[in-house]
Short mmCIF file of C-alpha atoms and ligand atoms in Angstrom, two decimals:
data_model
loop_
_atom_site.label_atom_id
_atom_site.label_comp_id
_atom_site.label_asym_id
_atom_site.label_seq_id
_atom_site.Cartn_x
_atom_site.Cartn_y
_atom_site.Cartn_z
CA MET A 1 1.27 -0.73 -20.03
CA SER A 2 2.07 -4.45 -20.22
CA GLU A 3 -0.39 -6.67 -18.36
CA ALA A 4 2.04 -7.85 -15.70
CA ILE A 5 3.13 -4.29 -14.86
CA LEU A 6 1.37 -3.20 -11.70
CA LEU A 7 3.25 -0.03 -10.89
CA GLU A 8 4.60 2.64 -13.19
CA VAL A 9 6.40 5.61 -11.62
CA SER A 10 7.31 8.31 -14.14
CA ASP A 11 9.53 11.35 -13.47
CA LEU A 12 8.16 11.62 -9.96
CA GLY A 13 9.16 14.68 -7.97
CA ARG A 14 8.22 16.05 -4.56
CA ASP A 15 9.36 19.22 -2.81
CA TYR A 16 8.74 20.22 0.78
CA ASP A 17 8.89 23.50 2.57
CA ARG A 18 7.70 25.55 -0.45
CA GLY A 19 10.36 24.12 -2.73
CA ARG A 20 13.26 24.61 -0.34
CA VAL A 21 13.63 20.82 0.20
CA ARG A 22 13.71 18.71 -2.95
CA ALA A 23 12.87 15.34 -1.48
CA LEU A 24 12.50 13.47 -4.81
CA HIS A 25 13.94 14.28 -8.23
CA GLU A 26 12.23 12.78 -11.26
CA VAL A 27 12.32 9.16 -10.16
CA SER A 28 11.13 6.55 -12.70
CA PHE A 29 10.72 2.77 -12.57
CA SER A 30 8.12 0.14 -13.16
CA ALA A 31 7.44 -3.13 -11.37
CA GLN A 32 5.38 -6.24 -11.90
CA ARG A 33 2.87 -8.27 -9.95
CA GLY A 34 4.47 -10.89 -7.75
CA GLN A 35 7.78 -9.00 -7.54
CA THR A 36 9.59 -8.03 -4.37
CA LEU A 37 11.57 -4.83 -4.44
CA ALA A 38 13.91 -3.22 -1.93
CA LEU A 39 14.11 0.55 -1.65
CA THR A 40 17.47 1.44 -0.17
CA GLY A 41 19.62 4.47 0.58
CA PRO A 42 20.69 6.54 3.57
CA SER A 43 18.29 8.25 5.93
CA GLY A 44 16.69 11.28 4.29
CA CYS A 45 17.22 10.06 0.69
CA GLY A 46 13.48 10.03 -0.07
CA LYS A 47 12.34 6.45 0.59
CA SER A 48 9.33 7.36 2.78
CA THR A 49 8.38 10.18 0.43
CA LEU A 50 8.36 7.77 -2.52
CA LEU A 51 6.26 5.18 -0.66
CA SER A 52 3.79 7.90 0.43
CA LEU A 53 3.30 9.03 -3.17
CA ILE A 54 2.89 5.47 -4.47
CA GLY A 55 0.37 4.68 -1.70
CA LEU A 56 -1.49 7.96 -2.17
CA LEU A 57 -0.79 9.25 1.31
CA ASP A 58 0.68 12.30 -0.43
CA ARG A 59 0.53 13.95 -3.88
CA PRO A 60 3.55 14.67 -6.13
CA ASP A 61 4.66 18.07 -7.40
CA ARG A 62 5.86 16.56 -10.67
CA GLY A 63 5.43 13.31 -12.55
CA ARG A 64 2.98 10.47 -12.32
CA VAL A 65 2.18 7.19 -10.55
CA GLN A 66 0.00 4.53 -12.17
CA VAL A 67 -1.22 1.52 -10.23
CA ASP A 68 -2.85 -1.22 -12.26
CA GLY A 69 -3.39 1.29 -15.07
CA ILE A 70 -5.02 3.85 -12.75
CA ASP A 71 -3.37 7.29 -12.84
CA LEU A 72 -3.36 8.36 -9.18
CA ALA A 73 -3.70 12.03 -10.19
CA GLY A 74 -7.28 11.22 -11.18
CA VAL A 75 -8.16 9.49 -7.91
CA ARG A 76 -10.29 11.77 -5.72
CA ARG A 77 -11.11 9.42 -2.85
CA GLY A 78 -7.68 8.44 -1.59
CA ALA A 79 -9.00 6.44 1.36
CA ASP A 80 -11.13 4.25 -0.91
CA PHE A 81 -8.23 3.68 -3.26
CA ARG A 82 -5.94 2.72 -0.38
CA ALA A 83 -8.49 0.36 1.16
CA ARG A 84 -8.88 -1.48 -2.16
CA HIS A 85 -5.37 -1.54 -3.53
CA VAL A 86 -2.74 -0.81 -0.88
CA GLY A 87 -1.49 -2.43 2.31
CA PHE A 88 0.91 -0.41 4.47
CA VAL A 89 3.30 -1.60 7.14
CA PHE A 90 5.34 1.00 8.99
CA GLN A 91 8.24 0.84 11.42
CA PHE A 92 5.82 1.63 14.23
CA HIS A 93 2.76 -0.57 14.16
CA HIS A 94 0.10 2.21 14.32
CA MET A 95 -2.45 -0.17 15.81
CA VAL A 96 -5.43 1.44 17.53
CA PRO A 97 -4.47 0.98 21.22
CA THR A 98 -8.03 0.61 22.51
CA MET A 99 -8.91 -2.15 20.04
CA THR A 100 -7.88 -5.81 20.25
CA LEU A 101 -5.63 -7.30 17.57
CA GLN A 102 -8.73 -8.96 16.09
CA GLU A 103 -10.60 -5.62 15.91
CA ASN A 104 -7.57 -3.86 14.43
CA VAL A 105 -7.33 -6.48 11.69
CA GLU A 106 -11.08 -6.33 10.99
CA ALA A 107 -11.09 -2.54 10.59
CA PRO A 108 -9.86 -2.17 6.95
CA MET A 109 -12.67 -4.46 5.75
CA LEU A 110 -15.28 -1.92 6.90
CA ALA A 111 -14.25 0.37 4.04
CA LEU A 112 -15.03 -2.42 1.57
CA GLY A 113 -18.43 -3.12 3.11
CA VAL A 114 -17.56 -6.69 4.11
CA PRO A 115 -20.33 -8.11 6.35
CA LEU A 116 -19.55 -8.56 10.05
CA ALA A 117 -19.45 -12.36 10.08
CA GLN A 118 -17.00 -12.40 7.19
CA ARG A 119 -14.87 -9.70 8.80
CA ARG A 120 -14.65 -11.73 11.98
CA ALA A 121 -13.86 -14.98 10.19
CA ARG A 122 -11.26 -13.55 7.84
CA ALA A 123 -9.41 -11.62 10.58
CA ALA A 124 -9.42 -14.66 12.87
CA GLN A 125 -8.16 -16.95 10.11
CA LEU A 126 -5.38 -14.54 9.15
CA LEU A 127 -4.25 -14.04 12.75
CA ASP A 128 -4.34 -17.80 13.22
CA SER A 129 -2.19 -18.36 10.14
CA MET A 130 0.39 -16.00 11.64
CA GLY A 131 0.52 -17.89 14.92
CA LEU A 132 -1.50 -15.17 16.67
CA GLY A 133 -4.74 -17.07 17.25
CA ALA A 134 -4.24 -17.10 21.02
CA ARG A 135 -3.46 -13.37 21.00
CA ALA A 136 -6.42 -12.18 18.91
CA GLY A 137 -8.39 -10.87 21.90
CA PHE A 138 -5.45 -8.98 23.40
CA LEU A 139 -4.81 -5.25 23.19
CA PRO A 140 -1.67 -4.24 21.23
CA THR A 141 0.10 -3.17 24.44
CA HIS A 142 -0.39 -6.65 25.93
CA VAL A 143 1.57 -8.57 23.28
CA SER A 144 5.24 -8.58 22.26
CA GLY A 145 6.70 -6.18 19.68
CA GLY A 146 7.03 -9.00 17.15
CA GLU A 147 3.44 -10.14 17.69
CA ARG A 148 2.21 -6.57 17.34
CA GLN A 149 4.06 -6.12 14.06
CA ARG A 150 2.77 -9.46 12.72
CA ALA A 151 -0.73 -8.26 13.55
CA ALA A 152 0.05 -5.01 11.69
CA VAL A 153 1.04 -7.17 8.70
CA ALA A 154 -2.27 -9.07 9.03
CA ARG A 155 -4.11 -5.76 8.98
CA ALA A 156 -2.19 -4.71 5.84
CA LEU A 157 -3.00 -8.00 4.07
CA VAL A 158 -6.61 -8.43 5.10
CA ASN A 159 -8.11 -6.77 2.00
CA ARG A 160 -5.71 -8.72 -0.26
CA PRO A 161 -4.02 -5.62 -1.70
CA ALA A 162 -2.14 -5.82 -4.99
CA LEU A 163 0.38 -3.32 -3.68
CA LEU A 164 2.15 -3.85 -0.38
CA LEU A 165 4.28 -0.97 0.93
CA ALA A 166 6.53 -1.45 3.94
CA ASP A 167 8.62 1.34 5.45
CA GLU A 168 11.40 -0.08 7.66
CA PRO A 169 8.97 -2.78 8.85
CA THR A 170 11.60 -4.56 10.94
CA GLY A 171 13.33 -1.45 12.28
CA ASN A 172 12.01 -2.02 15.78
CA LEU A 173 12.31 -5.80 16.00
CA ASP A 174 14.94 -8.36 16.95
CA SER A 175 16.28 -10.38 14.03
CA ARG A 176 14.02 -13.44 14.44
CA ALA A 177 10.84 -11.34 14.70
CA GLY A 178 12.07 -9.28 11.73
CA GLU A 179 12.61 -12.40 9.64
CA GLN A 180 9.07 -13.57 10.38
CA VAL A 181 7.63 -10.23 9.25
CA ILE A 182 9.62 -10.31 6.00
CA GLU A 183 8.59 -13.94 5.36
CA LEU A 184 4.92 -12.97 5.75
CA LEU A 185 5.25 -10.03 3.37
CA VAL A 186 7.17 -11.96 0.72
CA GLY A 187 4.80 -14.92 1.08
CA HIS A 188 1.83 -12.67 0.38
CA ALA A 189 3.51 -11.14 -2.69
CA ARG A 190 4.23 -14.59 -4.11
CA SER A 191 0.89 -16.22 -3.31
CA GLN A 192 -1.36 -13.27 -4.23
CA GLN A 193 0.73 -11.99 -7.15
CA ALA A 194 1.08 -8.72 -5.29
CA LEU A 195 3.95 -6.27 -5.58
CA LEU A 196 5.98 -5.74 -2.41
CA LEU A 197 8.09 -2.62 -1.92
CA VAL A 198 10.20 -2.54 1.24
CA ALA A 199 12.18 0.51 2.31
CA THR A 200 15.03 -0.83 4.40
CA HIS A 201 18.48 -0.15 5.81
CA ASN A 202 19.01 -3.86 6.37
CA PRO A 203 21.31 -5.37 3.71
CA ASP A 204 20.02 -8.92 4.39
CA ILE A 205 16.44 -7.85 3.68
CA ALA A 206 17.49 -5.92 0.58
CA ALA A 207 19.38 -8.98 -0.68
CA ALA A 208 16.32 -11.19 -0.17
CA MET A 209 14.22 -9.08 -2.59
CA ASP A 210 14.07 -9.70 -6.36
CA ARG A 211 15.25 -6.18 -7.21
CA ARG A 212 16.67 -3.12 -5.59
CA ILE A 213 16.03 0.57 -6.23
CA GLU A 214 18.64 2.76 -4.61
CA LEU A 215 18.11 6.42 -3.85
CA LEU A 216 20.62 9.10 -2.97
CA ASP A 217 19.52 12.67 -2.26
CA GLY A 218 16.14 11.98 -3.85
CA ARG A 219 17.56 10.54 -7.08
CA ARG A 220 17.91 6.99 -8.34
CA VAL A 221 21.48 5.73 -8.43
P1 ADP B 1 13.92 8.57 4.05
O1 ADP B 1 12.62 7.86 4.15
O2 ADP B 1 14.83 7.99 3.00
O3 ADP B 1 14.61 8.71 5.37
P2 ADP B 1 12.29 10.94 3.59
O4 ADP B 1 11.45 10.65 2.39
O5 ADP B 1 11.66 10.82 4.92
O6 ADP B 1 13.62 10.06 3.51
O7 ADP B 1 12.85 12.42 3.47
C1 ADP B 1 13.42 12.96 2.27
C2 ADP B 1 13.79 14.42 2.50
O8 ADP B 1 12.60 15.20 2.66
C3 ADP B 1 14.62 14.66 3.75
O9 ADP B 1 15.49 15.73 3.48
C4 ADP B 1 13.57 15.06 4.79
O10 ADP B 1 14.14 15.87 5.78
C5 ADP B 1 12.59 15.83 3.92
N1 ADP B 1 11.20 15.75 4.42
C6 ADP B 1 10.46 14.64 4.56
N2 ADP B 1 9.22 14.93 4.96
C7 ADP B 1 9.16 16.29 5.10
C8 ADP B 1 8.14 17.21 5.49
N3 ADP B 1 6.91 16.80 5.80
N4 ADP B 1 8.45 18.53 5.49
C9 ADP B 1 9.70 18.96 5.16
N5 ADP B 1 10.71 18.13 4.77
C10 ADP B 1 10.44 16.82 4.74
#
């Protein structure tokens, strides 16, 4: 694997419902650090399935994913791997409703054993940099949808992941809030030499990425 290649997906396949639904058919591609990549295609074409396999939320039936030279088939502790290497942003923010934005953003650092003072400082600095300093002590239900999603991006970035996976991250937002979320994700990919994969229906977002991978019925087109 060349040094700049961060992600190598080889002949990846996933079936559901005991083989009755073939969600992914032997999909292959590789991508480099610092790249931004759109994953496009109609609803049900396999975008979320592909992101789940790459982020180790799910295991494939066929084929292989390598992240930074690590074959995911050999990774036993998925949660540890995700905490170290992967940041996820979903269409729905999935913030813990009883925790403030600050506490939600601090949480992923627990898995890495970051001391409390550093967790506090890093989360506060990240929220500040996203224009959310004044909202840090608020519960997710007490801020706007755009603010909540920016905080979800902060949570995804807080451990400085090399791989950033976003599944329709702007699906629930108005266009200005959506643009801000995409700017934050792309900015992280560029500044941290991370790889950003965004599943999206939005042609403007797809056009803003360096590359596009299009799926149809679980296959690359
Ligand atoms: P997309 O993200 O492009 O909308 P998905 O990856 O969610 O597509 O779905 C791909 C296919 O797999 C669809 O036919 C969907 O209905 C099916 N599918 C997804 N998840 C499951 C599941 N947990 N059980 C059964 N079928 C599923």
